[in-house]
Coordinates of C-alpha atoms in Angstrom, one line a residue:
X1419 CA 0.0 0.0 0.0
X1420 CA 1.5 3.4 -1.0
X1421 CA 0.2 6.9 -0.8
X1422 CA 1.6 10.5 -0.7
X1423 CA 3.5 9.9 -4.0
X1424 CA 5.1 6.7 -2.6
X1425 CA 6.3 8.3 0.6
X1426 CA 4.4 5.9 2.9
X1427 CA 5.7 2.3 3.3
X1428 CA 3.9 -0.4 5.2
X1429 CA 6.1 -3.0 6.8
X1430 CA 4.8 -6.1 8.5
X1431 CA 6.5 -7.5 11.6
X1432 CA 7.5 -10.6 9.7
X1433 CA 9.7 -8.4 7.6
X1434 CA 11.5 -6.9 10.6
X1435 CA 14.6 -9.0 10.5
X1436 CA 18.0 -9.4 8.9
X1437 CA 18.7 -5.8 8.1
X1438 CA 22.3 -4.9 7.3
X1439 CA 24.0 -2.3 9.4
X1440 CA 24.5 0.5 6.8
X1441 CA 26.6 3.6 7.0
X1442 CA 25.0 7.1 6.6
X1443 CA 25.7 10.8 7.1
X1444 CA 25.6 10.9 10.9
X1445 CA 28.9 12.1 12.1
X1446 CA 30.6 12.0 15.6
X1447 CA 29.9 15.8 15.8
X1448 CA 26.1 15.3 15.1
X1449 CA 23.9 16.3 18.0
X1450 CA 20.5 14.6 18.5
X1451 CA 17.8 16.1 20.8
X1452 CA 15.7 13.2 22.0
X1453 CA 12.4 13.8 23.8
X1454 CA 11.4 10.9 26.0
X1455 CA 14.8 9.4 25.3
X1456 CA 16.1 8.4 28.7
X1457 CA 13.6 5.6 29.4
X1458 CA 11.4 3.0 27.6
X1459 CA 11.5 2.2 24.0
X1460 CA 12.8 5.6 22.9
X1461 CA 15.9 5.1 25.1
X1462 CA 16.5 1.6 23.6
X1463 CA 16.3 3.1 20.1
X1464 CA 18.7 5.9 21.1
X1465 CA 21.2 3.3 22.5
X1466 CA 21.0 1.3 19.3
X1467 CA 21.6 4.5 17.3
X1468 CA 24.7 5.3 19.5
X1469 CA 26.0 1.8 18.9
X1470 CA 25.9 2.3 15.2
X1471 CA 26.7 6.0 15.1
X1472 CA 28.5 7.2 18.3
X1473 CA 27.6 10.9 18.4
X1474 CA 26.1 13.3 20.9
X1475 CA 22.6 13.1 22.5
X1476 CA 20.6 15.4 24.6
X1477 CA 17.9 13.4 26.4
X1478 CA 14.8 15.0 27.6
X1479 CA 12.4 13.6 30.3
X1480 CA 10.1 14.7 33.1
X1481 CA 11.7 12.5 35.7
X1482 CA 14.2 13.9 38.1
X1483 CA 17.7 12.6 38.0
X1484 CA 18.9 12.1 41.6
X1485 CA 22.4 13.0 42.5
X1486 CA 22.7 10.0 44.8
X1487 CA 20.4 7.0 45.2
X1488 CA 18.8 6.8 48.7
X1489 CA 20.7 4.6 51.1
X1490 CA 17.7 2.3 51.5
X1491 CA 17.9 1.4 47.8
X1492 CA 21.6 0.6 47.6
X1493 CA 22.3 -2.9 46.4
X1494 CA 18.6 -3.7 46.5
X1495 CA 17.0 -4.9 43.2
X1496 CA 14.2 -7.1 44.4
X1497 CA 10.9 -5.3 44.1
X1498 CA 9.2 -6.7 47.2
X1499 CA 12.3 -6.1 49.3
X1500 CA 12.7 -2.6 48.1
X1501 CA 9.1 -1.7 48.7
X1502 CA 9.4 -3.1 52.2
X1503 CA 12.3 -0.9 52.9
X1504 CA 10.4 2.1 51.5
X1505 CA 7.5 1.4 53.9
X1506 CA 9.9 1.1 56.8
X1507 CA 11.5 4.5 55.8
X1508 CA 8.1 6.2 55.6
X1509 CA 7.2 4.8 59.0
X1510 CA 10.5 6.1 60.5
X1511 CA 9.5 9.6 59.4
X1512 CA 6.3 9.3 61.4
X1513 CA 4.1 9.0 58.4
X1514 CA 1.6 6.3 57.4
X1515 CA 2.7 4.5 54.2
X1516 CA 0.0 4.0 51.6
X1517 CA 0.1 1.9 48.4
X1518 CA 0.2 5.2 46.3
X1519 CA 3.0 6.8 48.4
X1520 CA 5.1 3.6 48.4
X1521 CA 4.7 3.1 44.6
X1522 CA 5.6 6.8 44.0
X1523 CA 8.8 6.4 46.0
X1524 CA 9.6 3.1 44.2
X1525 CA 9.0 4.6 40.7
X1526 CA 11.3 7.4 41.5
X1527 CA 14.2 5.0 42.3
X1528 CA 13.5 2.8 39.3
X1529 CA 13.2 5.8 37.0
X1530 CA 16.5 7.1 38.2
X1531 CA 18.2 3.8 37.6
X1532 CA 16.9 3.5 34.1
X1533 CA 18.0 7.0 33.2
X1534 CA 21.5 6.3 34.5
X1535 CA 21.6 2.9 32.6
X1536 CA 20.7 4.7 29.4
X1537 CA 23.4 7.3 29.8
X1538 CA 26.0 4.6 30.7
X1539 CA 25.0 2.5 27.6
X1540 CA 25.4 5.4 25.3
X1541 CA 28.7 6.2 26.8
X1542 CA 29.8 2.6 26.5
X1543 CA 28.9 2.7 22.8
X1544 CA 31.3 5.6 22.3
X1545 CA 28.7 8.3 22.3
X1546 CA 28.1 11.2 24.6
X1547 CA 24.8 11.9 26.4
X1548 CA 23.4 14.5 28.7
X1549 CA 20.1 14.4 30.5
X1550 CA 17.7 17.3 31.0
X1551 CA 14.8 17.0 33.4
X1552 CA 12.2 19.1 31.6
X1553 CA 8.7 18.8 30.3
X1554 CA 8.6 19.3 26.5
X1555 CA 5.2 21.1 26.8
X1556 CA 6.9 23.8 28.9
X1557 CA 8.4 25.9 26.1
X1558 CA 10.1 28.6 28.3
X1559 CA 11.9 26.2 30.6
X1560 CA 12.9 23.9 27.7
X1561 CA 14.4 26.9 25.8
X1562 CA 16.4 28.0 28.9
X1563 CA 17.8 24.6 29.7
X1564 CA 18.7 23.8 26.1
X1565 CA 20.6 27.0 25.6
X1566 CA 23.0 26.0 28.4
X1567 CA 23.6 22.5 27.1
X1568 CA 24.1 23.5 23.5
X1569 CA 27.0 25.6 24.6
X1570 CA 28.8 22.4 25.5
X1571 CA 27.5 20.0 22.8
X1572 CA 27.4 22.3 19.8
X1573 CA 24.5 23.0 17.4
X1574 CA 21.6 20.5 17.4
X1575 CA 21.5 18.7 14.0
X1576 CA 18.7 16.2 14.7
X1577 CA 15.5 15.7 16.6
X1578 CA 13.9 12.5 17.7
X1579 CA 10.5 13.2 19.2
X1580 CA 9.5 10.1 21.2
X1581 CA 7.7 11.7 24.2
X1582 CA 4.0 10.7 24.6
X1583 CA 1.2 10.0 27.1
X1584 CA -1.8 7.6 27.1
X1585 CA -5.2 8.0 28.6
X1586 CA -7.2 5.2 27.0
X1587 CA -10.9 5.6 27.5
X1588 CA -14.0 5.4 25.3
X1589 CA -14.6 8.9 23.8
X1590 CA -17.7 9.6 25.8
X1591 CA -15.7 9.0 29.0
X1592 CA -12.7 11.2 28.1
X1593 CA -12.3 14.5 29.9
X1594 CA -10.6 17.7 28.6
X1595 CA -7.7 16.9 30.9
X1596 CA -7.3 13.4 29.4
X1597 CA -7.3 15.0 25.9
X1598 CA -4.8 17.7 26.8
X1599 CA -2.5 15.2 28.5
X1600 CA -2.3 13.1 25.4
X1601 CA -2.4 15.8 22.7
X1602 CA 0.0 18.3 24.1
X1603 CA 2.9 15.8 24.7
X1604 CA 2.9 14.9 21.0
X1605 CA 1.8 18.1 19.2
X1606 CA 2.8 20.9 21.6
X1607 CA 5.9 19.0 22.3
X1608 CA 6.9 18.9 18.7
X1609 CA 6.0 22.6 18.3
X1610 CA 8.3 23.5 21.2
X1611 CA 11.2 21.4 20.0
X1612 CA 11.0 23.1 16.6
X1613 CA 10.9 26.5 18.3
X1614 CA 14.1 25.7 20.1
X1615 CA 16.0 24.5 17.0
X1616 CA 16.0 26.2 13.7
X1617 CA 14.5 23.8 11.1
X1618 CA 17.0 25.0 8.5
X1619 CA 19.9 23.6 10.6
X1620 CA 18.2 20.2 11.0
X1621 CA 19.6 17.2 9.1
X1622 CA 17.3 14.7 10.7
X1623 CA 13.7 14.9 12.1
X1624 CA 12.3 11.6 13.4
X1625 CA 8.8 11.5 14.8
X1626 CA 7.7 8.5 16.8
X1627 CA 4.1 8.1 15.7
X1628 CA 1.8 5.1 16.1
X1629 CA -0.2 2.6 14.0
X1630 CA -3.1 4.1 16.0
X1631 CA -2.7 7.3 14.0
X1632 CA -2.8 5.4 10.8
X1633 CA -5.6 2.8 11.5
X1634 CA -7.3 4.2 14.6
X1635 CA -8.0 2.2 17.7
X1636 CA -10.8 1.8 20.3
X1637 CA -10.3 4.1 23.3
X1638 CA -7.5 6.1 21.6
X1639 CA -9.2 8.8 19.7
X1640 CA -7.0 11.5 21.2
X1641 CA -3.8 9.5 20.7
X1642 CA -4.9 8.8 17.1
X1643 CA -5.4 12.5 16.4
X1644 CA -2.1 13.5 18.0
X1645 CA -0.1 10.9 16.0
X1646 CA -1.8 11.7 12.7
X1647 CA -0.8 15.3 13.2
X1648 CA 2.8 14.1 13.6
X1649 CA 2.4 12.2 10.3
X1650 CA 1.1 15.2 8.4
X1651 CA 3.8 17.4 10.1
X1652 CA 6.5 15.1 8.7
X1653 CA 5.2 15.6 5.1
X1654 CA 5.0 19.4 5.6
X1655 CA 8.5 19.7 7.0
X1656 CA 9.8 17.5 4.2
X1657 CA 8.2 19.7 1.6
X1658 CA 9.6 22.9 3.1
X1659 CA 13.1 21.5 3.9
X1660 CA 13.7 18.8 1.3
X1661 CA 17.4 18.4 2.3
X1662 CA 16.3 17.3 5.8
X1663 CA 15.9 13.5 6.4
X1664 CA 12.3 13.5 7.8
X1665 CA 10.4 10.4 8.8
X1666 CA 7.3 9.7 11.0
X1667 CA 7.6 6.1 12.1
X1668 CA 4.1 4.7 12.9
X1669 CA 5.2 2.0 15.4
X1670 CA 3.0 -1.0 16.3
X1671 CA 3.1 -2.6 19.8
X1672 CA 6.6 -3.3 21.2
X1673 CA 7.6 -6.4 23.1
X1674 CA 8.5 -4.4 26.1
X1675 CA 7.4 -3.7 29.7
X1676 CA 4.3 -1.8 28.6
X1677 CA 3.1 -4.8 26.7
X1678 CA 2.1 -7.1 29.6
X1679 CA 1.4 -10.9 29.2
X1680 CA -2.3 -10.1 29.3
X1681 CA -1.9 -7.6 26.5
X1682 CA 0.2 -10.0 24.5
X1683 CA -2.6 -12.6 24.7
X1684 CA -5.1 -10.0 23.5
X1685 CA -2.8 -9.1 20.6
X1686 CA -2.5 -12.7 19.7
X1687 CA -6.2 -13.2 19.9
X1688 CA -6.7 -10.2 17.5
X1689 CA -3.9 -11.5 15.1
X1690 CA -1.6 -8.5 15.9
X1691 CA 2.1 -9.1 16.0
X1692 CA 4.4 -7.3 18.4
X1693 CA 7.8 -5.8 17.5
X1694 CA 10.9 -7.5 19.0
X1695 CA 13.0 -4.8 20.7
X1696 CA 16.2 -5.7 19.0
X1697 CA 14.5 -5.8 15.6
X1698 CA 12.6 -2.6 16.0
X1699 CA 15.5 -0.6 17.2
X1700 CA 17.5 -1.7 14.2
X1701 CA 14.6 -0.6 12.1
X1702 CA 15.2 3.0 13.4
X1703 CA 18.8 2.8 12.3
X1704 CA 17.8 1.4 8.9
X1705 CA 15.3 4.3 8.4
X1706 CA 18.0 6.9 8.9
X1707 CA 20.1 5.5 6.0
X1708 CA 20.3 7.9 3.0
X1709 CA 18.5 5.5 0.7
X1710 CA 15.4 6.2 2.7
X1711 CA 15.8 10.0 2.5
X1712 CA 12.6 10.5 0.5
X1713 CA 10.3 8.3 2.7
X1714 CA 8.4 10.7 5.0
X1715 CA 6.3 8.1 6.7
X1716 CA 6.5 4.4 7.5
X1717 CA 4.1 2.0 9.2
X1718 CA 5.7 -0.8 11.1
X1719 CA 3.5 -3.5 12.6
X1720 CA 0.3 -5.4 12.0
X1721 CA -2.9 -3.6 10.8
X1722 CA -5.4 -2.7 13.5
X1723 CA -8.9 -3.8 12.4
X1724 CA -12.0 -2.0 13.4
X1725 CA -14.8 -3.6 15.5
X1726 CA -17.5 -5.1 13.3
X1727 CA -20.6 -3.0 12.6
X1728 CA -23.9 -4.5 13.6
X1729 CA -24.8 -7.2 11.1
X1730 CA -27.8 -6.7 8.8
X1731 CA -29.9 -9.9 9.4
X1732 CA -30.8 -10.0 5.8
X1733 CA -28.7 -12.4 3.7
X1734 CA -27.4 -10.5 0.7
X1735 CA -25.8 -11.4 -2.6
X1736 CA -22.9 -9.5 -4.2
X1737 CA -21.5 -9.4 -7.7
X1738 CA -18.0 -8.1 -8.4
X1739 CA -16.6 -7.7 -11.9
X1740 CA -13.0 -7.7 -12.8
X1741 CA -11.0 -7.4 -16.0
X1742 CA -7.8 -9.4 -16.1
X1743 CA -4.7 -9.0 -18.3
X1744 CA -1.2 -10.4 -18.5
X1745 CA 0.3 -6.9 -18.5
X1746 CA -1.4 -6.0 -15.2
X1747 CA -0.1 -9.2 -13.5
X1748 CA 3.6 -9.7 -14.2
X1749 CA 3.8 -12.6 -11.7
X1750 CA 1.9 -14.8 -14.2
X1751 CA 5.1 -15.1 -16.3
X1752 CA 6.3 -17.2 -13.3
X1753 CA 3.3 -19.6 -13.6
X1754 CA 3.4 -20.8 -17.2
X1755 CA 2.0 -24.3 -18.1
X1756 CA 2.5 -25.7 -21.5
X1757 CA 3.8 -22.3 -22.7
X1758 CA 0.7 -20.4 -21.5
X1759 CA 0.4 -18.2 -18.3
X1760 CA -2.3 -19.7 -16.0
X1761 CA -3.9 -18.1 -13.0
X1762 CA -2.9 -20.1 -9.9
X1763 CA -5.9 -21.5 -8.0
X1764 CA -4.5 -19.8 -4.9
X1765 CA -5.0 -16.4 -6.6
X1766 CA -8.7 -17.3 -7.1
X1767 CA -8.9 -18.0 -3.4
X1768 CA -7.2 -14.8 -2.3
X1769 CA -9.5 -12.8 -4.7
X1770 CA -12.6 -14.4 -3.0
X1771 CA -11.2 -13.9 0.5
X1772 CA -10.2 -10.3 0.0
X1773 CA -13.6 -9.4 -1.4
X1774 CA -15.4 -11.1 1.5
X1775 CA -13.3 -9.3 4.1
X1776 CA -13.7 -5.9 2.4
X1777 CA -17.5 -6.4 2.4
X1778 CA -17.5 -7.2 6.1
X1779 CA -15.1 -4.9 8.0
X1780 CA -14.0 -6.2 11.3
X1781 CA -14.3 -9.9 10.3
X1782 CA -11.4 -12.0 9.3
X1783 CA -11.2 -15.0 7.0
X1784 CA -10.6 -18.3 8.9
X1785 CA -11.6 -21.2 6.6
X1786 CA -13.1 -22.3 3.3
X1787 CA -14.7 -25.6 2.5
X1788 CA -15.0 -27.5 -0.7
X1789 CA -12.9 -25.4 -3.1
X1790 CA -13.3 -26.7 -6.7
X1791 CA -11.0 -26.0 -9.6
X1792 CA -13.6 -26.1 -12.5
X1793 CA -12.0 -24.5 -15.5
X1794 CA -8.8 -22.6 -15.2
X1795 CA -8.2 -19.1 -16.4
X1796 CA -5.5 -19.1 -19.2
X1797 CA -4.0 -15.8 -20.4
X1798 CA -4.3 -16.4 -24.2
X1799 CA -6.9 -15.9 -26.8
X1800 CA -9.5 -17.6 -24.6
X1801 CA -9.2 -14.8 -21.9
X1802 CA -12.6 -13.4 -21.3
X1803 CA -13.4 -9.6 -21.5
X1804 CA -14.4 -9.8 -17.8
X1805 CA -14.6 -12.2 -14.9
X1806 CA -17.4 -12.2 -12.4
X1807 CA -17.2 -13.1 -8.7
X1808 CA -20.6 -14.0 -7.2
X1809 CA -20.9 -14.0 -3.4
X1810 CA -23.9 -15.2 -1.5
X1811 CA -24.3 -14.9 2.2
X1812 CA -25.7 -18.1 3.7
X1813 CA -25.7 -17.5 7.4
X1814 CA -24.8 -14.7 9.9
X1815 CA -24.2 -14.7 13.7
X1816 CA -23.6 -11.2 15.0
X1817 CA -20.1 -10.8 16.4
X1818 CA -19.3 -14.4 15.7
X1819 CA -19.2 -15.5 12.1
X1820 CA -20.4 -15.0 8.5
X1821 CA -20.8 -17.8 6.0
X1822 CA -20.8 -17.3 2.2
X1823 CA -20.7 -19.2 -1.0
X1824 CA -18.5 -18.0 -3.9
X1825 CA -18.2 -18.7 -7.6
X1826 CA -16.0 -17.2 -10.3
X1827 CA -17.3 -17.3 -13.9
X1828 CA -17.2 -15.7 -17.3
X1829 CA -19.0 -15.7 -20.6
X1830 CA -17.6 -16.3 -24.1
X1831 CA -18.4 -13.9 -26.9
X1832 CA -21.0 -16.4 -28.0
X1833 CA -22.7 -16.2 -24.6
X1834 CA -21.6 -19.5 -23.2
X1835 CA -21.0 -19.5 -19.4
X1836 CA -17.8 -21.0 -18.1
X1837 CA -17.4 -21.6 -14.3
X1838 CA -13.8 -21.4 -13.2
X1839 CA -13.7 -21.7 -9.4
X1840 CA -16.2 -22.2 -6.6
X1841 CA -16.2 -22.4 -2.8
X1842 CA -19.1 -23.9 -1.0
X1843 CA -18.4 -22.3 2.4
X1844 CA -16.3 -19.3 3.2
X1845 CA -16.1 -18.6 6.9
X1846 CA -15.4 -15.1 8.3
X1847 CA -15.0 -14.8 12.1
X1848 CA -14.6 -12.0 14.6
X1849 CA -12.1 -13.9 16.6
X1850 CA -9.6 -16.5 15.2
X1851 CA -9.2 -19.8 17.1
X1852 CA -6.0 -20.4 19.1
X1853 CA -3.1 -21.5 16.9
X1854 CA -2.8 -25.3 17.1
X1855 CA 0.4 -27.4 17.3
X1856 CA 1.1 -30.0 14.6
X1857 CA 1.1 -33.3 16.4
X1858 CA 3.1 -35.3 13.8
X1859 CA 6.0 -32.9 13.7
X1860 CA 9.2 -34.6 12.3
X1861 CA 12.1 -32.5 11.3
X1862 CA 14.7 -35.3 11.5
X1863 CA 16.8 -35.3 8.3
X1864 CA 17.1 -38.4 6.3
X1865 CA 19.1 -36.9 3.4
X1866 CA 17.4 -39.0 0.8
X1867 CA 17.1 -36.1 -1.6
X1868 CA 20.2 -33.9 -2.1
X1869 CA 18.7 -31.3 -4.4
X1870 CA 18.4 -27.9 -2.6
X1871 CA 16.9 -24.5 -3.2
X1872 CA 16.8 -23.3 -6.7
X1873 CA 17.8 -26.7 -8.1
X1874 CA 14.2 -27.9 -7.7
X1875 CA 13.1 -25.2 -10.2
X1876 CA 15.5 -25.9 -13.0
X1877 CA 13.8 -26.9 -16.2
X1878 CA 16.7 -28.9 -17.7
X1879 CA 16.0 -32.6 -18.4
X1880 CA 18.8 -33.6 -16.1
X1881 CA 16.9 -32.2 -13.1
X1882 CA 15.1 -34.9 -11.1
X1883 CA 12.3 -32.6 -9.9
X1884 CA 11.5 -30.0 -12.6
X1885 CA 9.1 -27.6 -10.8
X1886 CA 7.8 -25.2 -13.4
X1887 CA 7.3 -22.3 -11.0
X1888 CA 9.3 -19.0 -11.5
X1889 CA 10.7 -16.7 -8.9
X1890 CA 7.4 -15.3 -7.6
X1891 CA 6.4 -18.8 -6.3
X1892 CA 9.8 -20.1 -5.0
X1893 CA 11.3 -21.7 -3.1
X1894 CA 11.7 -25.0 -1.4
X1895 CA 15.0 -24.7 0.4
X1896 CA 15.4 -28.4 1.1
X1897 CA 13.6 -31.7 1.6
X1898 CA 14.1 -32.7 5.2
X1899 CA 12.7 -36.2 5.0
X1900 CA 10.5 -38.3 2.6
X1901 CA 8.7 -41.6 2.8
X1902 CA 5.9 -43.4 0.9
X1903 CA 3.4 -41.7 3.3
X1904 CA 4.9 -38.2 3.9
X1905 CA 7.3 -35.5 2.8
X1906 CA 8.6 -32.6 5.0
X1907 CA 10.2 -29.6 3.4
X1908 CA 11.7 -26.3 4.5
X1909 CA 10.5 -23.4 2.4
X1910 CA 10.9 -19.6 2.2
X1911 CA 8.9 -17.1 0.2
X1912 CA 10.8 -14.0 -0.8
X1913 CA 8.5 -11.1 -1.0
X1914 CA 8.0 -9.7 -4.5
X1915 CA 7.2 -6.1 -5.5
X1916 CA 3.7 -4.7 -5.4
X1917 CA 3.9 -4.1 -9.2
X1918 CA 4.8 -7.8 -9.6
X1919 CA 1.8 -8.8 -7.6
X1920 CA -0.5 -6.8 -9.8
X1921 CA -4.2 -7.4 -9.2
X1922 CA -3.5 -10.1 -6.6
X1923 CA -1.7 -8.4 -3.8
X1924 CA -0.7 -10.2 -0.6
X1925 CA -3.2 -9.8 2.1
X1926 CA -4.3 -11.9 5.0
X1927 CA -4.1 -14.8 2.5
X1928 CA -0.8 -15.0 0.5
X1929 CA -1.5 -16.8 -2.8
X1930 CA 2.1 -17.1 -3.6
X1931 CA 3.3 -18.8 -0.4
X1932 CA 0.2 -21.1 -0.4
X1933 CA 1.1 -22.2 -3.9
X1934 CA 4.7 -22.8 -2.7
X1935 CA 3.3 -24.9 0.2
X1936 CA 2.0 -27.4 -2.3
X1937 CA 5.3 -28.0 -4.1
X1938 CA 6.5 -30.8 -1.8
X1939 CA 3.7 -33.0 -3.2
X1940 CA 5.2 -32.6 -6.7
X1941 CA 8.5 -33.8 -5.4
X1942 CA 6.9 -36.7 -3.7
X1943 CA 5.0 -37.7 -6.9
X1944 CA 8.2 -37.5 -9.0
X1945 CA 10.3 -39.4 -6.4
X1946 CA 8.0 -42.3 -5.9
X1947 CA 5.9 -42.4 -9.1
X1948 CA 7.6 -40.3 -11.8
X1949 CA 4.3 -38.5 -12.2
X1950 CA 3.0 -34.9 -11.9
X1951 CA -0.4 -33.5 -10.9
X1952 CA -2.3 -30.3 -11.1
X1953 CA -4.8 -29.0 -8.5
X1954 CA -8.3 -30.3 -8.6
X1955 CA -9.8 -29.0 -5.3
X1956 CA -9.4 -28.7 -1.6
X1957 CA -11.8 -30.1 1.0
X1958 CA -10.8 -27.5 3.6
X1959 CA -8.4 -24.7 4.1
X1960 CA -7.8 -23.0 7.5
X1961 CA -5.5 -20.1 8.3
X1962 CA -4.6 -19.2 11.9
X1963 CA -1.8 -16.6 11.3
X1964 CA 0.0 -15.2 8.3
X1965 CA 2.8 -17.2 6.8
X1966 CA 6.0 -15.2 7.2
X1967 CA 7.8 -13.6 4.3
X1968 CA 11.6 -13.8 3.8
X1969 CA 11.7 -16.3 6.8
X1970 CA 11.9 -20.1 6.6
X1971 CA 8.7 -22.1 7.3
X1972 CA 7.9 -25.8 7.1
X1973 CA 5.4 -27.9 5.2
X1974 CA 4.5 -31.4 6.3
X1975 CA 2.6 -33.1 3.5
X1976 CA 0.8 -36.4 4.4
X1977 CA -0.3 -38.4 1.4
X1978 CA -3.7 -40.0 2.1
X1979 CA -4.7 -41.7 -1.2
X1980 CA -2.8 -42.3 -4.4
X1981 CA -4.6 -43.8 -7.5
X1982 CA -3.7 -44.1 -11.1
X1983 CA -5.6 -40.8 -11.9
X1984 CA -5.2 -38.7 -8.7
X1985 CA -3.7 -38.1 -5.3
X1986 CA -5.1 -36.7 -2.1
X1987 CA -3.0 -35.1 0.6
X1988 CA -3.1 -33.0 3.8
X1989 CA -0.7 -30.1 4.0
X1990 CA 0.3 -28.5 7.3
X1991 CA 2.3 -25.2 7.2
X1992 CA 4.1 -24.6 10.5
X1993 CA 7.1 -23.2 12.2
X1994 CA 10.1 -25.2 13.5
X1995 CA 8.3 -25.8 16.8
X1996 CA 5.2 -27.1 15.1
X1997 CA 2.9 -24.1 15.6
X1998 CA 0.5 -24.1 12.7
X1999 CA 0.2 -21.2 10.3
X2000 CA -2.4 -22.8 8.0
X2001 CA -3.7 -26.2 6.8
X2002 CA -4.8 -27.5 3.4
X2003 CA -6.9 -30.6 4.2
X2004 CA -8.1 -33.1 1.6
X2005 CA -6.2 -31.4 -1.3
X2006 CA -6.8 -33.3 -4.5
X2007 CA -4.4 -33.5 -7.4
X2008 CA -5.2 -34.7 -10.9
X2009 CA -2.4 -36.7 -12.5
X2010 CA -1.4 -35.5 -16.0
X2011 CA 1.2 -36.6 -18.6
X2012 CA 4.6 -35.0 -17.9
X2013 CA 4.9 -33.7 -21.5
X2014 CA 1.8 -31.6 -21.1
X2015 CA 3.8 -29.1 -18.9
X2016 CA 6.5 -28.6 -21.5
X2017 CA 6.6 -25.3 -23.3

C-alpha cells in the first residue's frame, strides 16, 4: 500500500529482520535532541543509534535525575524487598505508608536507575549523552535549559521526538484533561522542539508516531489525532526542507514492559504481531540511511482492524466484476504451463477472501470448505473480457461468524458460461481460534534427496524434480525427509514487489506462499511415481496466522490416497516448533502426462 506519492511504506513485523547495518551521514559531531529518550523504547532506540553511530545526544524527560540514590535502595534490586524498605522508611518519618506513596517512591528510584543505565549504555557505545529534566510542553523552561547544554555539545542537528502519554478511554468518558495530556505531549511537544531548534539547521527529524494514528483504535481517539498530526507534520516539513531527512515512524506494539502478558494474549487473539526490541531498534537505524531519505512516513506493525458493525440480518448477494490482463499481473510469467500463463488456483482463493473481508469490515477469514477448480483461467486468446465473482451470504451470527458461497465465472463472446472456481463455504470470524500445534512434527533429516533450493526449479531434463514455477512462487529450500506416506520440506517465500503482484496483492491470505506450500507433493510424486499433478480441489483450508515472508517455514505433506488418476494429501504449514500457520486438508491433485507441462 502506498500513498503520498510513494512516501508511505507499510512494513509487517514478519519483515522486521536481517537488516544490514548501513553507513550514513551521521557524524561524531552530530547532536540529537531526543524527547522521552532516557527511558522506555525511545531510550532503547537511542542506545541502538549510538551503537551504530556514536555521536552526541541530549535526552529530555520529566523524571528527576537524583544526584545520589537513597541509602535504603543501595544494592537492592528485588521489588518486594525494596518496597518493604520504603515502607519502613516512611514509618520512620512518622508517616503512614499507603500503596500510592510507596509506589511513587519506588517509581522514583527505578526511573533514576533506568536513566543512568541509558546514559551509561550510550557512553559505553562511544557516544556522549546529557540528560535534562524538563517537560517538552513547557516551552520557556525547555528553551532556557537547552541553551546552556548547546554551549557544550554544539548545534543540534537532529531531533527524535519520542515523548508521549496515554489516557485510554472510550470517547464519551474522556475528559478535557485526558485529551490535553495526550495531545500536548505529542503536538505541543513537537512545536516547542522546533521553536528551540532552527529547522534550517536540522539534518534529521524523526517523529515517533503510532499505528493508531494510521488505522485508529478503540479508546485512543486523542492518541490517534495527535499521532496523525505528527504524520502530516512530517510531510509538511519534508516539503519545506527537502534536504532534511524527515520520517514519521508509525510503530506498532513493542515487546517491552508496557506490553504485559495479558496484552500479548489480547494481541495474539486479534492477530496483531508485536515488534521485538532488537529488531525494532535496528529498524530505526535502517530508516535513517540515506537510501530512505525520500520516505516521509513508514508504518511498522500489524494492521489494527475496526470492530464489526452490527450485522444486517438480511442475507445478501454481491456481484464483483474484474478485467484481467497479463500486463497488469507480471507474476503470471512465473506460472506458465504448456507455454501459457495460467492463473494459480490460490489467486482465485485470495480474490474471494479479499472481497469477503472488504465487504464485512471487522471480520477475518478463517476457513473455506469444498474449493473446486472447475475451468482454469488461461491468459491467451481464450481470456474473457471480464470475470465475475458472485458471493452469496448463507448465514450470519452477530459478532461471531459470517458464512458465504463463492463462484467465479465468465461468458464467451457467444454467450456460453464458463465456471472457473467455486467455494461452497467461506467462513469469516470475529475472533480467530487459538493457533494449534502440529502433532506429527518430524524434522529429523534423512538426506534421501540432495537437491536444494533453486535446483528444484531448473527446467533442464537432467533435473530430477522439474518444478515449473518461477521466482514469484519459489522456493523449497530443502527436503528434510521423505517416505511413501509423507514428505517434509523447509520453504521460504521471498517477497515480490507490489507491481509484480498486480491485481492479486498479498493480504491476510498470501496466494504465492500457499502455492509454494503445495510444491512438496510434486517432489513426492516425482520421487516415488515419476508423475506430476495439477490442483483439482481442496476439501478445507484453515488459516490461523499469516505465513511469514523472507523467513523459513515448514510444510508437512501427508499423502492420504494415491490412485492411477489422482492423489489426495493434507498439507500443514508450520514453524520449527510445530505451531501451525495454515492447513490444506483433503487437497486433490489430478495426475497428468509429464509432457503436457513442457513449453
